[in-house]
Amino acid sequence: MSNRQEPAPSGFTRRSFLQGMGAGALAAGAGVLSPKIANGAPQDAAKPGLCGPDPVPVTLELNGKKVTLPLEPRVTLLDALRNHLDLTGAKKVCDRATCGACTVLMDGKAVYSCTVLAIEAQGRKIETVEGLAESNQGIAAMQRCFVENDAQQCGFCTPGFVMACESFRRSHPKAARNEVLEGLGGNLCRCGTYHGVTQAVLDAIRGGK
Amino acid sequence: MELAWPDPKDTTVLGKRILRLDGPDKTTGRAKYTYDTNRPRMLWAKYATCPHGHARVKSVDVDAAQKMAGVVAIEVLAPAGSELNVAFSEVAIVAAESEEVAREAVRRIQVEYEVLPHNVVDDDPQLAGASAKPGKANVAGDPDAAFKEAAAVSETEVGCSIITHCCMESHGSAVEVAADGKSLTAWCSTQAISGKNGRFANEAGIGDASTSVAICQHMGGGFGSKFDIDAWGAWAAKLSARTKRPVKVMLERDMELALAGSRPSAFARMRVGCKEDGTVTAWESEAWGSGGNGGGLGVNQLPYVFGNVPNKRTRTTPITTNTGEQRAWRAPSHPQMALLTMAAMSDCAAELGMDELDFFKKNLGYTQRAKVYEEELNLAADLIDWKKKWVPRGDQADGVRHGLGLSIHTWGGGGHDSNVQCTIHPDGAVEIACGTQDLGVGTRTALAIVAAETLGLPLEKIKVSIGDSRLPPSGGSGGSTTIGGISSASRDACVQAANALFEKVAPDLGGDPKKLVAKGGKVYAADNEAKAIPWDVACRSIGAQPQVTTGTQQRSLMQQGVGGAQAAEVEVDVETGIVRVLKLVAVQDCGRIIDLLTAESQVRGALIMGVCSALYEERIMDPVTGTLLNPDMEFYKLAGIADVGELVVKMMETPEHLGRGVVGLGEPPVISPMAAISNAVANAIGARVARCPMTPDRVLAAVGKKKGA
């Protein structure tokens, strides 16, 4: 992989920067900040820790279990889950942190996993839609509320919505309808399931689940 | 047992609010879509695309990409000399070990272009020049005389931009050709799975559909754009055959928005003349717009719904543009025709100084189903509190204004060809198999509901298999034809199954199979419920082998032709131009209802999609470069959860409506929202916003024009 050249300047975006870092886009040399630094450890400007572009061992704390796998540093958390671990609940839709279909929880907070590098997610507790179900005998209360309110049609936005709603419910245990509408603006649906989603969150909150 | 649908009063699950069967799979992430396909040694394929609206390829250099570790195959699709007519057209495809490598390889492909003249202007026939092809005027009656005699004549100019399908699951397939090259399995995000095995087998050079399988267990939206395997499906098959490895091709969002289907734009200048009492006597429309690179427009039946206006002159001018081709988009042409017609009718009512509701009702004689519309308009008016809240267009105070608007619509429906197999096992287990697909509307659940109702069993007892080309063939899901086809075929298969079973158990139940019923998990003679046999016991009489019956679509159980009425309530801030939908009401007839819950969900979804096209979404082309300016979901805007207001859905459930056959719901409710919202905004600000989506700049322009600014 060391024979990689500068990516073509056309189509160079913030995101291609993120994913292309392993391609030697940094003047300092091919690589990204090491996991230790990415995790917020004090940074030594003189000796930046670098790794990549070849695969490096990445350890994720995923649904309560530690998993280590070799990943290129440019691999997003979403692609690590979907393409490397076959956890395909989180979906790739906009791939630009707009639609929320890729939402997972990182230390309990909803994040767009399409815009988090897997390497950055080390040391964080990652919870996916599959994990939420597993830790609740196959289906969690929020997921059941979705089913009961017919809050899914094609279902492609649903796992992301479920995770965003679950995060919202945990942080807003007494939210009213208008807060729900404000709090869930980060997820999009095309079939038009918002009515059911709103009801599902309100039911889950009411149930204190 | 008779084939006819049972009396709605006597049903247990049919027509009730039944939760969809695949809800738990979808909410827990267990549901597997095409995009979720992961196969051992699978390759990812990505496209290099053209950045120009119209160009000729001078050279393609794939050397740098070819040399990259992890690149397995590259195919140049547009070699030197190729002319490309649309931005994001395919130039080359790369198959690589990972998604990241495939993307990077695409960036390293060097292409030189000769940029050619383009046209992306679809909203002005003059500017579009030779790309605009004016049609012939169609004249009925004597419009000139009718306009002269009219008590009021209104003028309207309104239209809507090109929008795309923007399916949450992008278009694509994954194909795995077997090691011996003689068979394949394809996973395809499609609206029509039956027969797709043959399409993939052909592209892979297998030449035998019988050894190939196509699968679509779940799919993330199609809306009319996913009938074919498309070039990208074909390339998944070809590359898999060539590399002897599974290959997945899913379009990146930009390519999906640019190429994978769109709804034509439509604009019109219209005049409507009416009598003192509101009866419309004259119609004139000059319409234009674009279906993209292939041309086509489709709004040639104006006025919409009120088609029998006696004196009319209409003309349409399709414009060819260097933008992605149109595909069927829910209710093709109808939402656009509804916007043009309902806006012109609403403006005529305002010109005359008449209540829009009264004006619409006054002219229902020009429609095909006056009685249904009258009933529905009255209901919609009640549900939105029209009589209390409606005020004429005029001088509301500045600041936030309030408005109400109406629209009515129609659609055909009918059921497509369908085969459903019902297997009853000697232990009482029931399987329903049909090569249909569930686009998210509840097809799987509908099949189970019909079977459960017909066989008198709880839903949990019915195992449904769909989404596989090996199952009995069923039609593609388009034009609201799925529910009619699959529900009537399921009824047919299960009635045959019940009657065959009744023949076998009749000796134990009074001897006359015609008197037997299956209800509540039991089989008994209608006049002797006390002597009932439990279902599982009755099924033992089937013998050693399972009993199999196959049903087909039944004309007597399905129908076409529905009407719907919708009302919108909005707030418009005339200082910022921001429109807020407060409430939408949809009153919809769809004949016999199979699942009231999923029917209501589908109508609500259609209302939300209508809010998107009324206020947010449009394909924005750059006239200078000819490229798509918003090829992502940040700027190709969809409504969010807080943008849709209160949604009220009223399904027509009178005995008269339920007594009809089953009619599909995919198209009808999506037709009217844009028109009703446009009328509500006009009611609020006293002027017509010239274009949907009604973005703040367009609203302010309309406000300014009215003030003479």
Short mmCIF file of C-alpha atoms in Angstrom, two decimals, chain A residues 1 3-8 10-11 15-16 19-20 23 72 74-76 79 82-84 86-99 101 129-130 133 138-140 143-144 146-150 152-159 161-162 180-182 184-185 187-195 197-198, chain B residues 19-20 22-24 26-33 35-38 44 46 64 67-69 98-101 103-104 107-108 110 163-170 218-221 223 248 252-254 329-330 439-441 597-598 601-602 604-606 608-609 612 617 632-634 636 638-642 644 647:
data_model
loop_
_atom_site.label_atom_id
_atom_site.label_comp_id
_atom_site.label_asym_id
_atom_site.label_seq_id
_atom_site.Cartn_x
_atom_site.Cartn_y
_atom_site.Cartn_z
CA MET A 1 0.00 0.00 0.00
CA ASN A 3 2.88 2.90 -3.43
CA ARG A 4 -0.25 5.00 -3.03
CA GLN A 5 -0.13 8.45 -4.48
CA GLU A 6 -1.90 11.68 -3.77
CA PRO A 7 -5.60 11.29 -4.37
CA ALA A 8 -6.79 13.24 -7.37
CA SER A 10 -11.13 16.62 -7.89
CA GLY A 11 -13.95 15.62 -5.61
CA ARG A 15 -15.21 13.24 4.04
CA SER A 16 -12.80 11.96 1.39
CA GLN A 19 -11.45 8.31 4.56
CA GLY A 20 -8.40 9.04 2.46
CA ALA A 23 -3.56 7.38 1.38
CA GLU A 72 -7.20 0.24 8.03
CA ARG A 74 -9.55 5.05 7.54
CA VAL A 75 -12.37 2.55 8.08
CA THR A 76 -15.41 4.19 9.60
CA ASP A 79 -18.14 0.14 7.77
CA ARG A 82 -21.33 -3.66 8.59
CA ASN A 83 -18.50 -4.91 6.38
CA HIS A 84 -16.15 -6.49 8.91
CA ASP A 86 -21.61 -8.38 9.79
CA LEU A 87 -23.57 -6.20 12.20
CA THR A 88 -25.76 -4.75 9.46
CA GLY A 89 -28.49 -3.24 11.62
CA ALA A 90 -26.98 0.24 11.28
CA LYS A 91 -27.56 1.28 7.66
CA LYS A 92 -25.59 3.28 5.15
CA VAL A 93 -27.92 5.80 3.51
CA CYS A 94 -26.53 9.33 3.13
CA ASP A 95 -23.01 8.39 4.28
CA ARG A 96 -22.54 12.06 5.24
CA ALA A 97 -23.93 12.48 8.75
CA THR A 98 -27.29 13.79 7.57
CA CYS A 99 -29.90 11.06 7.78
CA ALA A 101 -29.73 5.67 9.55
CA VAL A 129 -29.45 -1.97 17.47
CA GLU A 130 -28.63 -5.69 17.64
CA ALA A 133 -32.29 -6.28 21.36
CA GLY A 138 -34.45 -10.34 21.91
CA ILE A 139 -36.44 -7.10 21.74
CA ALA A 140 -36.15 -3.98 23.87
CA GLN A 143 -38.20 -1.65 19.72
CA ARG A 144 -41.50 -3.11 20.86
CA PHE A 146 -41.92 0.86 17.36
CA VAL A 147 -43.64 -2.39 16.36
CA GLU A 148 -46.82 -1.54 18.24
CA ASN A 149 -47.09 1.90 16.65
CA ASP A 150 -46.27 0.65 13.15
CA GLN A 152 -41.60 1.22 10.26
CA GLN A 153 -42.46 0.79 6.62
CA CYS A 154 -39.53 -0.18 4.40
CA GLY A 155 -37.59 -0.27 7.65
CA PHE A 156 -34.28 0.99 6.32
CA CYS A 157 -34.22 4.08 8.55
CA THR A 158 -35.71 2.17 11.46
CA PRO A 159 -32.64 0.78 13.28
CA PHE A 161 -34.24 5.79 14.47
CA VAL A 162 -34.59 3.19 17.22
CA VAL A 180 -39.50 14.55 21.12
CA LEU A 181 -40.00 16.34 17.80
CA GLU A 182 -37.06 18.61 18.48
CA LEU A 184 -35.23 13.57 16.85
CA GLY A 185 -34.53 16.03 14.07
CA ASN A 187 -32.96 11.24 11.56
CA LEU A 188 -34.75 11.08 8.22
CA CYS A 189 -37.34 8.69 6.83
CA ARG A 190 -38.56 8.50 3.23
CA CYS A 191 -41.63 6.27 3.56
CA GLY A 192 -43.09 8.64 6.14
CA THR A 193 -43.14 6.89 9.51
CA TYR A 194 -42.73 9.96 11.72
CA HIS A 195 -46.21 9.70 13.21
CA VAL A 197 -42.01 7.05 15.63
CA THR A 198 -43.31 9.96 17.71
CA LEU B 19 -49.36 -5.17 13.32
CA ARG B 20 -47.00 -6.01 10.50
CA ASP B 22 -41.82 -8.21 10.07
CA GLY B 23 -41.91 -5.30 12.53
CA PRO B 24 -39.71 -7.05 15.12
CA LYS B 26 -36.97 -4.44 11.21
CA THR B 27 -36.73 -2.75 14.60
CA THR B 28 -34.02 -5.09 15.91
CA GLY B 29 -31.80 -4.97 12.82
CA ARG B 30 -32.35 -8.65 12.03
CA ALA B 31 -34.08 -7.88 8.71
CA LYS B 32 -31.51 -8.36 5.95
CA TYR B 33 -31.59 -6.07 2.93
CA TYR B 35 -27.19 -3.67 1.05
CA ASP B 36 -26.58 -5.91 4.06
CA THR B 37 -25.36 -8.84 1.98
CA ASN B 38 -21.93 -10.03 3.14
CA TRP B 44 -17.11 -4.16 -3.70
CA LYS B 46 -17.80 1.41 -7.35
CA ALA B 64 -2.86 4.09 -11.41
CA LYS B 67 -1.80 -0.93 -9.83
CA MET B 68 -3.40 -0.46 -6.44
CA ALA B 69 -3.23 -3.36 -4.05
CA SER B 98 -12.91 -3.45 0.15
CA GLU B 99 -15.23 -0.49 -0.18
CA GLU B 100 -12.38 1.86 0.78
CA VAL B 101 -10.02 0.53 -1.88
CA ARG B 103 -13.46 4.27 -3.71
CA GLU B 104 -9.83 5.22 -3.73
CA ARG B 107 -10.47 8.62 -7.50
CA ARG B 108 -7.29 7.56 -9.28
CA GLN B 110 -7.93 9.92 -14.87
CA ILE B 163 -37.71 15.45 -7.62
CA THR B 164 -36.07 12.06 -7.18
CA HIS B 165 -37.09 8.87 -5.44
CA CYS B 166 -34.30 9.13 -2.88
CA CYS B 167 -34.85 5.60 -1.60
CA MET B 168 -33.22 5.09 1.78
CA GLU B 169 -31.61 1.90 0.50
CA SER B 170 -29.74 2.96 -2.57
CA HIS B 218 -36.60 -6.78 2.52
CA MET B 219 -36.03 -3.68 0.44
CA GLY B 220 -35.44 -0.12 1.49
CA GLY B 221 -37.89 1.77 -0.69
CA PHE B 223 -41.40 4.27 -5.11
CA LYS B 248 -21.79 -6.11 -4.55
CA GLU B 252 -23.35 5.95 -3.91
CA ARG B 253 -25.95 8.52 -2.92
CA ASP B 254 -24.82 11.09 -5.49
CA TRP B 329 -42.58 8.03 -9.35
CA ARG B 330 -45.60 7.18 -7.18
CA LEU B 439 -41.66 -2.56 -0.30
CA GLY B 440 -42.57 -1.64 3.24
CA VAL B 441 -46.31 -1.50 2.69
CA LEU B 597 -53.25 -0.21 10.28
CA THR B 598 -50.81 -0.52 7.39
CA SER B 601 -49.61 4.13 7.75
CA GLN B 602 -49.26 4.19 4.00
CA ARG B 604 -49.68 9.04 6.46
CA GLY B 605 -46.43 8.26 4.68
CA ALA B 606 -47.84 9.62 1.44
CA ILE B 608 -45.29 13.22 4.49
CA MET B 609 -43.83 12.60 1.06
CA CYS B 612 -41.37 17.01 1.08
CA GLU B 617 -37.09 18.52 -2.02
CA ASP B 632 -26.46 14.44 -1.14
CA MET B 633 -29.12 14.32 1.54
CA GLU B 634 -27.89 17.44 3.27
CA TYR B 636 -31.54 17.22 -1.28
CA LEU B 638 -36.50 15.72 3.04
CA ALA B 639 -38.94 16.68 5.77
CA GLY B 640 -37.87 15.83 9.30
CA ILE B 641 -40.03 14.59 12.14
CA ALA B 642 -40.93 18.12 13.30
CA VAL B 644 -44.99 17.39 9.06
CA LEU B 647 -51.68 13.98 10.19
#
